[in-house]
Short mmCIF file of C-alpha atoms and ligand atoms in Angstrom, two decimals:
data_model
loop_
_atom_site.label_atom_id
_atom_site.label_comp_id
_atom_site.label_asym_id
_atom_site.label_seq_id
_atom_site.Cartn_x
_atom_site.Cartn_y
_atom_site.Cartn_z
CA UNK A 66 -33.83 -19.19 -1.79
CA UNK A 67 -32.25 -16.07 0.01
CA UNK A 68 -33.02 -12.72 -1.19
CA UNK A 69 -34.58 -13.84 -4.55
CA UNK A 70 -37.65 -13.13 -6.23
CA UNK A 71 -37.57 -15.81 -9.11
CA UNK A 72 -37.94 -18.91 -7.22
CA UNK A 73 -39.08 -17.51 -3.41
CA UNK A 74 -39.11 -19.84 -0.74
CA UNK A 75 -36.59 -22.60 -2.63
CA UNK A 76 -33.47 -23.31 -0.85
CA UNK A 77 -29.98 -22.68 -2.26
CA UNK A 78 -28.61 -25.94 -3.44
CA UNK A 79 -25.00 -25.28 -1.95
CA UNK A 80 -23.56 -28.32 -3.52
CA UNK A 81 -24.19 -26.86 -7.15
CA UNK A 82 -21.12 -24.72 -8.10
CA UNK A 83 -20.94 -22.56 -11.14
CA UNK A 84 -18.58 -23.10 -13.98
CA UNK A 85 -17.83 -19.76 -16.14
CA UNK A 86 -15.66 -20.22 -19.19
CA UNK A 87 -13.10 -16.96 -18.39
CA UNK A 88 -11.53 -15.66 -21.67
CA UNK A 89 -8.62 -14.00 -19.51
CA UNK A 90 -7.59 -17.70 -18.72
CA UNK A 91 -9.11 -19.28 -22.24
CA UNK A 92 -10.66 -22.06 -19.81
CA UNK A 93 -13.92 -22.58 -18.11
CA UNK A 94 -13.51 -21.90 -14.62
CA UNK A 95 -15.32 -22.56 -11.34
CA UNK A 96 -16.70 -19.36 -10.38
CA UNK A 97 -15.57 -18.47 -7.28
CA UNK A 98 -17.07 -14.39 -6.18
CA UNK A 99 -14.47 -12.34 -3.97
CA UNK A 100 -17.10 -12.01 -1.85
CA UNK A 101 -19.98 -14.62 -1.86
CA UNK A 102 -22.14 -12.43 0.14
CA UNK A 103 -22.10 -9.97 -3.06
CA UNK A 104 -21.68 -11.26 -6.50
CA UNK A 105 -20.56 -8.64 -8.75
CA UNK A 106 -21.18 -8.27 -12.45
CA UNK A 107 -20.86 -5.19 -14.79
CA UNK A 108 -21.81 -5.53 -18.55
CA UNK A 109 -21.45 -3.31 -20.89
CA UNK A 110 -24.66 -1.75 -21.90
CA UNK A 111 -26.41 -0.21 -25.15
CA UNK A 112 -25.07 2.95 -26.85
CA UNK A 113 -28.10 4.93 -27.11
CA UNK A 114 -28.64 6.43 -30.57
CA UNK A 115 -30.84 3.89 -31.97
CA UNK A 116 -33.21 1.27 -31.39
CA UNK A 117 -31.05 -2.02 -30.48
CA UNK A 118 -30.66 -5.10 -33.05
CA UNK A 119 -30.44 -8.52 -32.41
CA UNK A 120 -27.16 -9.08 -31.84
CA UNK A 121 -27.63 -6.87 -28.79
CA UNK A 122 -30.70 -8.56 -27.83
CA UNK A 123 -28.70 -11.63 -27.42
CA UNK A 124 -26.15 -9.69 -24.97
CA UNK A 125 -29.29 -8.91 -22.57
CA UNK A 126 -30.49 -11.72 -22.76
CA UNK A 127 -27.54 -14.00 -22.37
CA UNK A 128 -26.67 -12.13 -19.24
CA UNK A 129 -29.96 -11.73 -17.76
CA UNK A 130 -29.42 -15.63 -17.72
CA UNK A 131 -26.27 -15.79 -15.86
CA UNK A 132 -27.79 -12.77 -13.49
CA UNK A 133 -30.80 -15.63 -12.73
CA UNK A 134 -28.46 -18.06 -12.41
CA UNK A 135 -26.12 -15.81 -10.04
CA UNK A 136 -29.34 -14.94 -8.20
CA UNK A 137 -30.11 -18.75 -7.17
CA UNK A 138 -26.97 -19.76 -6.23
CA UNK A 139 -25.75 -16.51 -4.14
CA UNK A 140 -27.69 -14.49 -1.73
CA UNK A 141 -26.75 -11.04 -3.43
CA UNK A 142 -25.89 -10.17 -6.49
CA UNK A 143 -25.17 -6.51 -7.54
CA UNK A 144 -25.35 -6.37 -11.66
CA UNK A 145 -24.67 -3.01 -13.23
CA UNK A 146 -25.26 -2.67 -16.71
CA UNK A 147 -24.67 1.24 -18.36
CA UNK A 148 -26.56 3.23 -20.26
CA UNK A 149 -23.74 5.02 -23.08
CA UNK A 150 -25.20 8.07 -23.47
CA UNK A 151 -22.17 10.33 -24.44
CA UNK A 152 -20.80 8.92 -28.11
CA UNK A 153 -20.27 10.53 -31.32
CA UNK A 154 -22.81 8.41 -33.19
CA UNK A 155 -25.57 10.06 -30.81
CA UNK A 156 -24.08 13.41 -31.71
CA UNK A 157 -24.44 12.29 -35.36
CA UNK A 158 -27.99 11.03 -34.56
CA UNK A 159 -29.27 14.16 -32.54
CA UNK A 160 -28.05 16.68 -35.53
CA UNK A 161 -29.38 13.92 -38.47
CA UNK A 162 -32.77 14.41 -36.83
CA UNK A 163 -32.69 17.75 -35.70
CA UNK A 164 -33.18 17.05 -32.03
CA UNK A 165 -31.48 17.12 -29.00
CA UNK A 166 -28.88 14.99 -27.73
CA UNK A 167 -31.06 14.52 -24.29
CA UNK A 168 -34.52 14.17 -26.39
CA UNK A 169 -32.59 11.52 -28.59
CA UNK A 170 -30.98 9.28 -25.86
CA UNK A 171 -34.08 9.72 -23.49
CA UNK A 172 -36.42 8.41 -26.35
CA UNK A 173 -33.85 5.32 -27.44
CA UNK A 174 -33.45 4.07 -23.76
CA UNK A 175 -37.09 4.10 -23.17
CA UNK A 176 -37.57 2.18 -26.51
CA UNK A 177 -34.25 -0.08 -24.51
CA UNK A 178 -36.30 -0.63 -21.58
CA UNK A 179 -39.58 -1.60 -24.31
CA UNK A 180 -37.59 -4.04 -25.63
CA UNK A 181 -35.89 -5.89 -23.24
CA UNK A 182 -39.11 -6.30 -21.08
CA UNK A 183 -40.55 -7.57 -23.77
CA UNK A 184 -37.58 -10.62 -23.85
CA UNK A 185 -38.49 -10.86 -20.33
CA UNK A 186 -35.15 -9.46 -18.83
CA UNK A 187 -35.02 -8.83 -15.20
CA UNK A 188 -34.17 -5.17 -14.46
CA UNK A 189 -30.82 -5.01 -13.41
CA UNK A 190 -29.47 -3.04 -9.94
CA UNK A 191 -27.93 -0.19 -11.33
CA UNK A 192 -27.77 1.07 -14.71
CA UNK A 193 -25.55 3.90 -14.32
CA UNK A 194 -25.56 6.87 -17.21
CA UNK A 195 -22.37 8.10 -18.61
CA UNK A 196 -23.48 11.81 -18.64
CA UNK A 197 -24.00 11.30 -14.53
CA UNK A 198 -20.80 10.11 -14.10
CA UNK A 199 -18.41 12.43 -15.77
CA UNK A 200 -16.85 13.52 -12.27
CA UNK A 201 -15.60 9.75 -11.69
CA UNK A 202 -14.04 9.79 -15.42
CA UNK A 203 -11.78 12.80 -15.30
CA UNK A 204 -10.97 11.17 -11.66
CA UNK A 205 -9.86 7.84 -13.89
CA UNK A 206 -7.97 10.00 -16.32
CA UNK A 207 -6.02 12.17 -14.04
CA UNK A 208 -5.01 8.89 -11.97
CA UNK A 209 -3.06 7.53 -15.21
CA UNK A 210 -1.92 11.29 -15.52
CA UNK A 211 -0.53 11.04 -12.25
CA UNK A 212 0.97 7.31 -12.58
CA UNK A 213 2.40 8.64 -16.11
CA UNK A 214 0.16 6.34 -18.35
CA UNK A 215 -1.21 8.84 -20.19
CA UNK A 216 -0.64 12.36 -21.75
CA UNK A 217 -2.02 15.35 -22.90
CA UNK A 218 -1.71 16.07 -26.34
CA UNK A 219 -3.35 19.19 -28.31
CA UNK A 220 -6.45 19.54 -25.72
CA UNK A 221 -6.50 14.94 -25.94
CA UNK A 222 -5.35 12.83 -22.80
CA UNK A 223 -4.29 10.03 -24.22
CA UNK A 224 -3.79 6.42 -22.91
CA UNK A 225 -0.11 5.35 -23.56
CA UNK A 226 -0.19 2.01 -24.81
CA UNK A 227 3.82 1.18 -25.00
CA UNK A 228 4.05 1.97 -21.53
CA UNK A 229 1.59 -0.84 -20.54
CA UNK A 230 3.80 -4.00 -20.49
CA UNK A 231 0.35 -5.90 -20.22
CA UNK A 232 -1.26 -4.34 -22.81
CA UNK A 233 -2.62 -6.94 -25.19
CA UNK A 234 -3.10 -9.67 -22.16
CA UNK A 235 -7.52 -10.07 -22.26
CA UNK A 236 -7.04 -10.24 -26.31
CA UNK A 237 -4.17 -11.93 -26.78
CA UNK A 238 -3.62 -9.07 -29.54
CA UNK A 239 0.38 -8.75 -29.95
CA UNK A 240 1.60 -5.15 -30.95
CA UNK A 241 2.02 -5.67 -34.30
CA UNK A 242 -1.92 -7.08 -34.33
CA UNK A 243 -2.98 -4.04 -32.32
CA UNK A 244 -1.46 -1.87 -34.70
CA UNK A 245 -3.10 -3.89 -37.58
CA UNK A 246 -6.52 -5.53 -35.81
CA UNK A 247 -7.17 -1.80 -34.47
CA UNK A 248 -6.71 -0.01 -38.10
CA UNK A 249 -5.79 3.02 -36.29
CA UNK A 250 -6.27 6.35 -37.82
CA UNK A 251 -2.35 8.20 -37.05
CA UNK A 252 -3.30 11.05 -35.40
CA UNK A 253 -1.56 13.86 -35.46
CA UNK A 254 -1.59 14.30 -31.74
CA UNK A 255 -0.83 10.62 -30.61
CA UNK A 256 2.83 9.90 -29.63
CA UNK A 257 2.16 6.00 -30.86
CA UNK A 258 -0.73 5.06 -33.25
CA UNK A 259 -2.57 2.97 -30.70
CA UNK A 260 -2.52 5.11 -27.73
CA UNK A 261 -6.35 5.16 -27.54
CA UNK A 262 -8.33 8.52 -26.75
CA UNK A 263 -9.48 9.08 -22.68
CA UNK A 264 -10.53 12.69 -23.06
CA UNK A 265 -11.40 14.71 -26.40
CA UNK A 266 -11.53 18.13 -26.90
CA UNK A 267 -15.09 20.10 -27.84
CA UNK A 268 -15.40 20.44 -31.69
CA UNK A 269 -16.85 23.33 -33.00
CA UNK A 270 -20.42 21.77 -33.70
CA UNK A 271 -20.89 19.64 -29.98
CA UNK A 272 -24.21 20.46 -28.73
CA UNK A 273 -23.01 19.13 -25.62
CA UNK A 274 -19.40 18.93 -23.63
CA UNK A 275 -17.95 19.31 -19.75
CA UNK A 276 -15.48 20.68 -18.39
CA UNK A 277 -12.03 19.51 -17.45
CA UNK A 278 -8.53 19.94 -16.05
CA UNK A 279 -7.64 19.77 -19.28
CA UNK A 280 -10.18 22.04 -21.28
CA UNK A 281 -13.82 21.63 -22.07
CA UNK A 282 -14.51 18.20 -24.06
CA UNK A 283 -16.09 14.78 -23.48
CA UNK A 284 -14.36 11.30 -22.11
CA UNK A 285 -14.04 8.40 -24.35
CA UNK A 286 -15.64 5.55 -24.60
CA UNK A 287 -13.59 3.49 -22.95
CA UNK A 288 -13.22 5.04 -20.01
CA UNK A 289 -16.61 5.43 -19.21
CA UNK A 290 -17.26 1.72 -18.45
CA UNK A 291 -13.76 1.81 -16.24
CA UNK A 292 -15.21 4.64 -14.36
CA UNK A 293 -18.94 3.27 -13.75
CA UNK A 294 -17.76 -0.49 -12.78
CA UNK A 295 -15.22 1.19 -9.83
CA UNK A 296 -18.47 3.19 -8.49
CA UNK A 297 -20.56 0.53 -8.27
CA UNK A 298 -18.46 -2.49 -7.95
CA UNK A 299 -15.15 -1.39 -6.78
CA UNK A 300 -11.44 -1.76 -7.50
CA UNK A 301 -11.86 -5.59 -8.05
CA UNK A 302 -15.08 -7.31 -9.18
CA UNK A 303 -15.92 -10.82 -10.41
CA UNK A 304 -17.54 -10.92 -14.27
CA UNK A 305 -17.60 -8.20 -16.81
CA UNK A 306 -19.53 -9.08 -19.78
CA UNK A 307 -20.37 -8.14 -22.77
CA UNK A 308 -20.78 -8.99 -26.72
CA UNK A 309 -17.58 -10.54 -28.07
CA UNK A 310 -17.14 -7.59 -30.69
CA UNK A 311 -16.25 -5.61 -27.58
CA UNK A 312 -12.98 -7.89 -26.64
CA UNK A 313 -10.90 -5.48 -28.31
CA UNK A 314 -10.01 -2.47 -27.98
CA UNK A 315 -13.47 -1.95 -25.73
CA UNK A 316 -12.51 -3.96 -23.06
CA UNK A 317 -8.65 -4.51 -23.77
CA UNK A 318 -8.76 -0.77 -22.82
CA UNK A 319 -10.98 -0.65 -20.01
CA UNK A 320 -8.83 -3.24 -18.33
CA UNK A 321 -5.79 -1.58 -18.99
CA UNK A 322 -7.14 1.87 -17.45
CA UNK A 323 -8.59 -0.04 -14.60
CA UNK A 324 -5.25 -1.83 -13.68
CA UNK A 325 -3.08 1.17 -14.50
CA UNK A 326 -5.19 3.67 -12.38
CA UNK A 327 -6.02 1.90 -9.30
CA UNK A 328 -3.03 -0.49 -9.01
CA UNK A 329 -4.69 -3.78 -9.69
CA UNK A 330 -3.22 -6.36 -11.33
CA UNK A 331 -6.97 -8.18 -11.90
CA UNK A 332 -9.44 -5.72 -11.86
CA UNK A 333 -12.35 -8.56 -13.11
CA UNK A 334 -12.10 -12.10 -12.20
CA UNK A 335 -13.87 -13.56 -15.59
CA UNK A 336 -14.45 -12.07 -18.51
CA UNK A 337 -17.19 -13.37 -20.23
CA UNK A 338 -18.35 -13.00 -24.03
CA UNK A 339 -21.20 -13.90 -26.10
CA UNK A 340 -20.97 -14.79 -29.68
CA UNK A 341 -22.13 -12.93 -32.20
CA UNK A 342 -25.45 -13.31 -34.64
CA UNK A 343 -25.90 -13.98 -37.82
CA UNK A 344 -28.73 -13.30 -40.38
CA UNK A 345 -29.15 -16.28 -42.56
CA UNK A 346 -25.67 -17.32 -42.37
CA UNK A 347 -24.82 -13.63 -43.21
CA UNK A 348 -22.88 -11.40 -40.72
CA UNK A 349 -25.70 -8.20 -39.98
CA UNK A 350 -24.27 -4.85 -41.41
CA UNK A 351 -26.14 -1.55 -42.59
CA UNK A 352 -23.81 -1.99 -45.96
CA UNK A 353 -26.15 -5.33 -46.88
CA UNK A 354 -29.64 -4.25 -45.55
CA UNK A 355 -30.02 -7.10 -43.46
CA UNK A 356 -29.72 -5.52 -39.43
CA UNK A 357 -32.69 -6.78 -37.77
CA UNK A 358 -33.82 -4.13 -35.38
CA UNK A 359 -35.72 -5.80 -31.72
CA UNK A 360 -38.46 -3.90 -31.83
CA UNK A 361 -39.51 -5.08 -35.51
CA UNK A 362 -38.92 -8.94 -34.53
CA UNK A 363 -41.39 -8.28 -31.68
CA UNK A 364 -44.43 -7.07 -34.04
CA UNK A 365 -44.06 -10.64 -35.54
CA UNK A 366 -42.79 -12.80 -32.40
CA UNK A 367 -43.63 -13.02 -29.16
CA UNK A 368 -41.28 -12.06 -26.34
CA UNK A 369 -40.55 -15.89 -25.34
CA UNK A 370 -40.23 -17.24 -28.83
CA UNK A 371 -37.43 -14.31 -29.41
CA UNK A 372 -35.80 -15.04 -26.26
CA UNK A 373 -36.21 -18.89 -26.81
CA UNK A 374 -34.47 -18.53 -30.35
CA UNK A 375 -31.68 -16.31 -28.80
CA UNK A 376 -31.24 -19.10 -26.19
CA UNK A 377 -30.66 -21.97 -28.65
CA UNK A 378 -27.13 -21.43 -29.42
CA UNK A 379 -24.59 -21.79 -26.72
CA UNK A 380 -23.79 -18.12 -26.07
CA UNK A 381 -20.28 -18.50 -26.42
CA UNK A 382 -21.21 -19.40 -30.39
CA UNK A 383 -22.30 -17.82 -33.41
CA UNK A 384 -25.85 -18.00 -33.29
CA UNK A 385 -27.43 -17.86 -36.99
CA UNK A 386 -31.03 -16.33 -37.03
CA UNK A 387 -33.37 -18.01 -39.58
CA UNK A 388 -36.80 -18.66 -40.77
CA UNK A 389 -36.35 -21.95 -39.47
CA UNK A 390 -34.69 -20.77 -36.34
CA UNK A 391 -38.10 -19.12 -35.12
CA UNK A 392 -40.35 -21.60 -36.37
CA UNK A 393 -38.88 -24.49 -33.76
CA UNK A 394 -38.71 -22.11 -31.06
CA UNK A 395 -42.51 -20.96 -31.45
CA UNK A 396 -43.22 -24.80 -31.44
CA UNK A 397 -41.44 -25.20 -28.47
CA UNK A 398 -43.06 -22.38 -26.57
CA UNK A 399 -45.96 -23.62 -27.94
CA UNK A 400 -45.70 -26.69 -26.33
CA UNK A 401 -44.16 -24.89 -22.88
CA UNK A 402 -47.41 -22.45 -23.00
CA UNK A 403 -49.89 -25.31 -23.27
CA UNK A 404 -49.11 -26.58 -19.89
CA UNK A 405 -48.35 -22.97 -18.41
CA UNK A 406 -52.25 -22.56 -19.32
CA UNK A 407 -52.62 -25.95 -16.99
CA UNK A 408 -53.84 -25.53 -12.96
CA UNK A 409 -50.75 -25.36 -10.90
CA UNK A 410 -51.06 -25.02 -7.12
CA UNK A 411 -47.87 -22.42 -7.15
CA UNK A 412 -45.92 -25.43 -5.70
CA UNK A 413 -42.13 -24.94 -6.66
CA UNK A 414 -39.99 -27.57 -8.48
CA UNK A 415 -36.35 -27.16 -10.29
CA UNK A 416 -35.71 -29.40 -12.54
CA UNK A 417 -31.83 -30.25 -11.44
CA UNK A 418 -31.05 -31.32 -15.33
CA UNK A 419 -31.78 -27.43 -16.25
CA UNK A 420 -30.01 -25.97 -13.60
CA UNK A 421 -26.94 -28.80 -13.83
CA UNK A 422 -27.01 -27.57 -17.70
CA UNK A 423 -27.23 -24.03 -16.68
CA UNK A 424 -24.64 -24.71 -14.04
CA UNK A 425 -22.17 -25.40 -16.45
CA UNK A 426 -20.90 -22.61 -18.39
CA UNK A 427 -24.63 -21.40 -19.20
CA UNK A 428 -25.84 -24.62 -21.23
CA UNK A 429 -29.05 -23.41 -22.22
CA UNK A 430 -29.36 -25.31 -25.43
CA UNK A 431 -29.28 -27.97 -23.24
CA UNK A 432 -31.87 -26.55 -20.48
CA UNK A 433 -34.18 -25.77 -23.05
CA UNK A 434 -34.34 -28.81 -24.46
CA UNK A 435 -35.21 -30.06 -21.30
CA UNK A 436 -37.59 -27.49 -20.63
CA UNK A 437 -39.37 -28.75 -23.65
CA UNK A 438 -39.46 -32.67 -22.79
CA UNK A 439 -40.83 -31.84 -19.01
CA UNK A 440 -43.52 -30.18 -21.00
CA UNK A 441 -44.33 -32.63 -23.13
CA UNK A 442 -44.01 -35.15 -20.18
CA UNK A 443 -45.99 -32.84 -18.22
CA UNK A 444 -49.23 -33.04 -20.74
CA UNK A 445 -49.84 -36.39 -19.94
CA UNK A 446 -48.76 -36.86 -16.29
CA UNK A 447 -49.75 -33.52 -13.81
CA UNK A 448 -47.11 -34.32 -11.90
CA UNK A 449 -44.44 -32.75 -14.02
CA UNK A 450 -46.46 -29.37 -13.77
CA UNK A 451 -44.82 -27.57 -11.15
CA UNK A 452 -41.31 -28.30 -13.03
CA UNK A 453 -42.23 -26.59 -16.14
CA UNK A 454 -44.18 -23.56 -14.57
CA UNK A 455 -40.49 -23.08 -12.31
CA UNK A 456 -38.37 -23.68 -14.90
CA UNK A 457 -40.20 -21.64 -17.47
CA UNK A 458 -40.43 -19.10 -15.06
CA UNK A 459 -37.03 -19.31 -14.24
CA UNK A 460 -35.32 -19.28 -17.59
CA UNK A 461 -37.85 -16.63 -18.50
CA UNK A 462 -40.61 -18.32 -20.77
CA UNK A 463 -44.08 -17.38 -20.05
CA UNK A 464 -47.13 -16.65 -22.35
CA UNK A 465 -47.85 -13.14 -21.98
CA UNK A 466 -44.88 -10.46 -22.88
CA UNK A 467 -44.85 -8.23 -19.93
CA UNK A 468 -44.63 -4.58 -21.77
CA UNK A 469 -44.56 -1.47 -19.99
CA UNK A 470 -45.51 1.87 -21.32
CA UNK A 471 -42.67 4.96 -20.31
CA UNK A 472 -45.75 6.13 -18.29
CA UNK A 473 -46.18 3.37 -16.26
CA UNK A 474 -42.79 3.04 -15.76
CA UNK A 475 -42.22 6.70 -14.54
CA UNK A 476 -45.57 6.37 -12.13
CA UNK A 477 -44.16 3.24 -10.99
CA UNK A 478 -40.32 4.72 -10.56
CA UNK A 479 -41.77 7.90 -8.63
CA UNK A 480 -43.73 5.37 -6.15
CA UNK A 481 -40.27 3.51 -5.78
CA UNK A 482 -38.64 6.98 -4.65
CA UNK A 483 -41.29 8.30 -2.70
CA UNK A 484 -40.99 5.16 -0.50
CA UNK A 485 -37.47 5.12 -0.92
CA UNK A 486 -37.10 8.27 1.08
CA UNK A 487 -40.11 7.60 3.69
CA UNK A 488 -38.10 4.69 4.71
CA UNK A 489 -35.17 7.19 5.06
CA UNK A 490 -37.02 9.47 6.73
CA UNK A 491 -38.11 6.27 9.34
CA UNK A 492 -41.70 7.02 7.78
CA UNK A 493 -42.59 2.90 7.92
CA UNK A 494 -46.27 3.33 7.62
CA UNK A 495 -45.90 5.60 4.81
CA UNK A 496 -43.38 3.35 3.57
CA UNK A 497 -45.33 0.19 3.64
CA UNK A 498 -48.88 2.09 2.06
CA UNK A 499 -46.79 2.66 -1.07
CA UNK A 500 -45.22 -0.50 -0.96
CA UNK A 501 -48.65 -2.06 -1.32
CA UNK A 502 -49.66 0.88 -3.52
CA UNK A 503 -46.73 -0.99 -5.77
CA UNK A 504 -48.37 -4.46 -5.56
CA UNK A 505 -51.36 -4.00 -6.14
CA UNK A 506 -49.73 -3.05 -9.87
CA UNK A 507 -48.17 -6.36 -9.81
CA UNK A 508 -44.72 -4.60 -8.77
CA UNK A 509 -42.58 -7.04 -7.01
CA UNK A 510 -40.00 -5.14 -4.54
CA UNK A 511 -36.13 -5.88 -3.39
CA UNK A 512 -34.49 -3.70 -1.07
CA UNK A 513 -30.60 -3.72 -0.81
CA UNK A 514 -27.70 -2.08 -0.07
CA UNK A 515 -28.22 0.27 -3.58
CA UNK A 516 -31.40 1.44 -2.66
CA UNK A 517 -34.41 -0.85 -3.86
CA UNK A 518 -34.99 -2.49 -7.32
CA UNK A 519 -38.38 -3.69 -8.89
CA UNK A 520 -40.13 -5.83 -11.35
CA UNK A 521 -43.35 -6.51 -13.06
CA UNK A 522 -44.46 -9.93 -11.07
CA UNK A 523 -44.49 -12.57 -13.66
ZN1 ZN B 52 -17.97 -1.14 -21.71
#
């Protein structure tokens, strides 16, 4: 397979397309990239002022699928995925503790990072920080300034929704809804109750704020992930993902600033959303006790029995988490992890059932099911060994959790760097001493276009 680290040395199977339910369209969708030679996907990331739950757990994990997916069937795929480090719930956070804003979201994205390796997610190519890219966000908001979408108001720069005859379109949310769905707070400075926020003025109490055409303040929300998927992707990319809590106004609004300020009529190809998790049937919410942070689930689970649970639900459904839930997915692995602890000769097999399930519209109910009758085939008869150590491999199932400390990962990011710029600097031999510097710490290697990404060989 070109480029790709998961299955090396497999060929692309060409005649395998992708189909991508799109909920711009409301219909599943062969994906076809802009540019096959770079597959583009941004997804919205965590908000970092707090370990993540769950329900975001199933986000990473969903797309880290798709990414794997993307991976085999296209030479190169360029995945961005944000870090939302600018929010007022971190400023709520930072004062509620008594520390500061940087401390706070430094600490909850290394606990992120924690996590997420520990589900097995592949690290993505660029995860972009909202507090680096504050430049490219007052460059978003003075664009709609200019094309007369948006307004200043009482130190705000507001987005101005009636002026958007699309508005509504990735939704389906009419006006009326908007006005009702939204349950806008009438601000004194809006022109129109849903004219959402794109710059907010410094309050009194902000330990932290920038400065702007338009006075000193922070962006919103919204715009950030407009601002961070034109850097890395461009004007026009092919999936933006994300939880399905996010459809609107999160991502109603990010397409409507992306269309408005760089004259797109499509800035993303397919949308794609997960569904959301229950707890026992029971939507999770601080208000009934019941949010089930990642971190905890891990001190009882392994990392494949989460990610195997997570899995079991098509992601486009609600996935209920249960006692019952875990207890078949730790059989499962169970069973997976018995032949993973079987001789294998490293020879590579996909199972084309799992990938033909994965192919269409990520069926990984499906794929694990299979998973789990190769490996009970494959405890009588050898020969279906390969098949379950590629396909667990591939859909990210394998016995030991691969956890790395922030330590290791900052020794291990500095090496990355240091070779980064002796390559720059034509240094090869430098260049290729750290590289095996990096594997002899089991640190697998990809250079491309972005600079070079790495990950704990599995
Ligand atoms: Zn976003």
């Amino acid at each position: 397979m070109r480029g790709n680290t998961v299955f090396p040395g497999l060929l692309v199977m060409s005649s395998i397309s992708l189909s991508l339910y799109n909920r711009f369209t409301q219909k599943k969708e062969v994906f076809s990239p802009n540019n096959p030679d770079r597959v583009t996907m941004y997804v919205c990331g965590p908000t970092v002022y707090g370990p993540i739950h769950m329900g975001n757990g199933r986000s990473v994990v969903v797309f880290d699928v798709l990414f794997r997916v993307l991976r085999y069937l296209f030479s190169k795929v360029t995945y961005v995925r944000n870090i939302t480090d600018v929010d007022d719930k971190i400023n709520a956070q930072a004062k509620m503790l008594e520390i500061s804003i940087s401390d706070l979201t430094k600490q909850t994205t290394a606990q992120f990072h924690q996590d997420i390796e520990a589900l097995h997610v592949l690290p993505v190519t660029v995860e972009p920080k909202a507090t680096q890219h504050i430049p490219h966000m007052i460059a978003v908001i003075q664009a709609l300034l200019d094309k007369g979408m948006a307004y200043i108001s009482q130190g705000h720069v507001l987005f101005d929704v009636l002026k958007d005859s699309c508005y509504g379109a990735l939704s389906g949310a009419h006006a009326e809804e908007i006005l009702a769905g939204a349950r806008v707070e009438i601000a004194p400075y809006k022109r129109n109750p849903q004219d959402f926020v794109l710059w907010k003025p410094v309050a009194e109490d902000d330990q932290e704020f920038w400065s702007s055409p338009w006075g000193d303040g922070r962006p919103g929300w919204h715009t950030e992930c407009a601002a961070m998927s034109r850097e890395y992707l461009g004007v026009s990319f092919d999936i933006h993902g994300g939880g399905a809590d996010l459809l609107f106004p999160h991502h109603e609004n990010e397409n409507a600033q992306s269309r408005n300020a760089w004259g797109v009529s499509c800035p993303v190809k397919h949308w794609v959303h997960n569904g959301m998790l229950m707890i026992d049937g029971q939507k999770m919410s601080k208000s009934l006790g019941n949010v089930l942070l990642l971190k905890d689930a891990l001190t009882q689970y392994s990392g494949s029995v989460i990610r195997w649970a997570l899995l079991s639900s098509h992601y486009r459904h609600t996935l209920d988490w249960s006692a019952s839930l875990l207890h078949q997915a730790t059989q499962c692995v169970e069973s997976v992890n018995r032949v993973l602890e079987l001789p294998w000769d490293g020879k590579l097999c996909v199972d084309a059932d799992i990938l033909a399930y994965l192919c269409d519209d990520l069926n990984t109910p499906g794929a694990l099911n299979s998973l789990h009758l190769l490996a009970k085939r494959a405890l009588h008869d050898p020969d279906w060994v390969p098949a379950v150590h590629t396909c667990a491999q591939f859909l990210g199932i394998h016995g030991a959790s691969i956890c790395l400390t922030q330590e290791a990962r900052d020794k291990i990011e500095k090496l990355v760097k240091e070779r980064e710029y002796a390559r720059g600097e034509k240094n090869f031999q430098y260049a290729d001493e750290l590289r095996k510097e990096l594997e002899n710490l089991g640190i697998v290697l990809e250079d491309n276009a972005q600079g070079t990404i790495w990950h704990k060989r599995v």
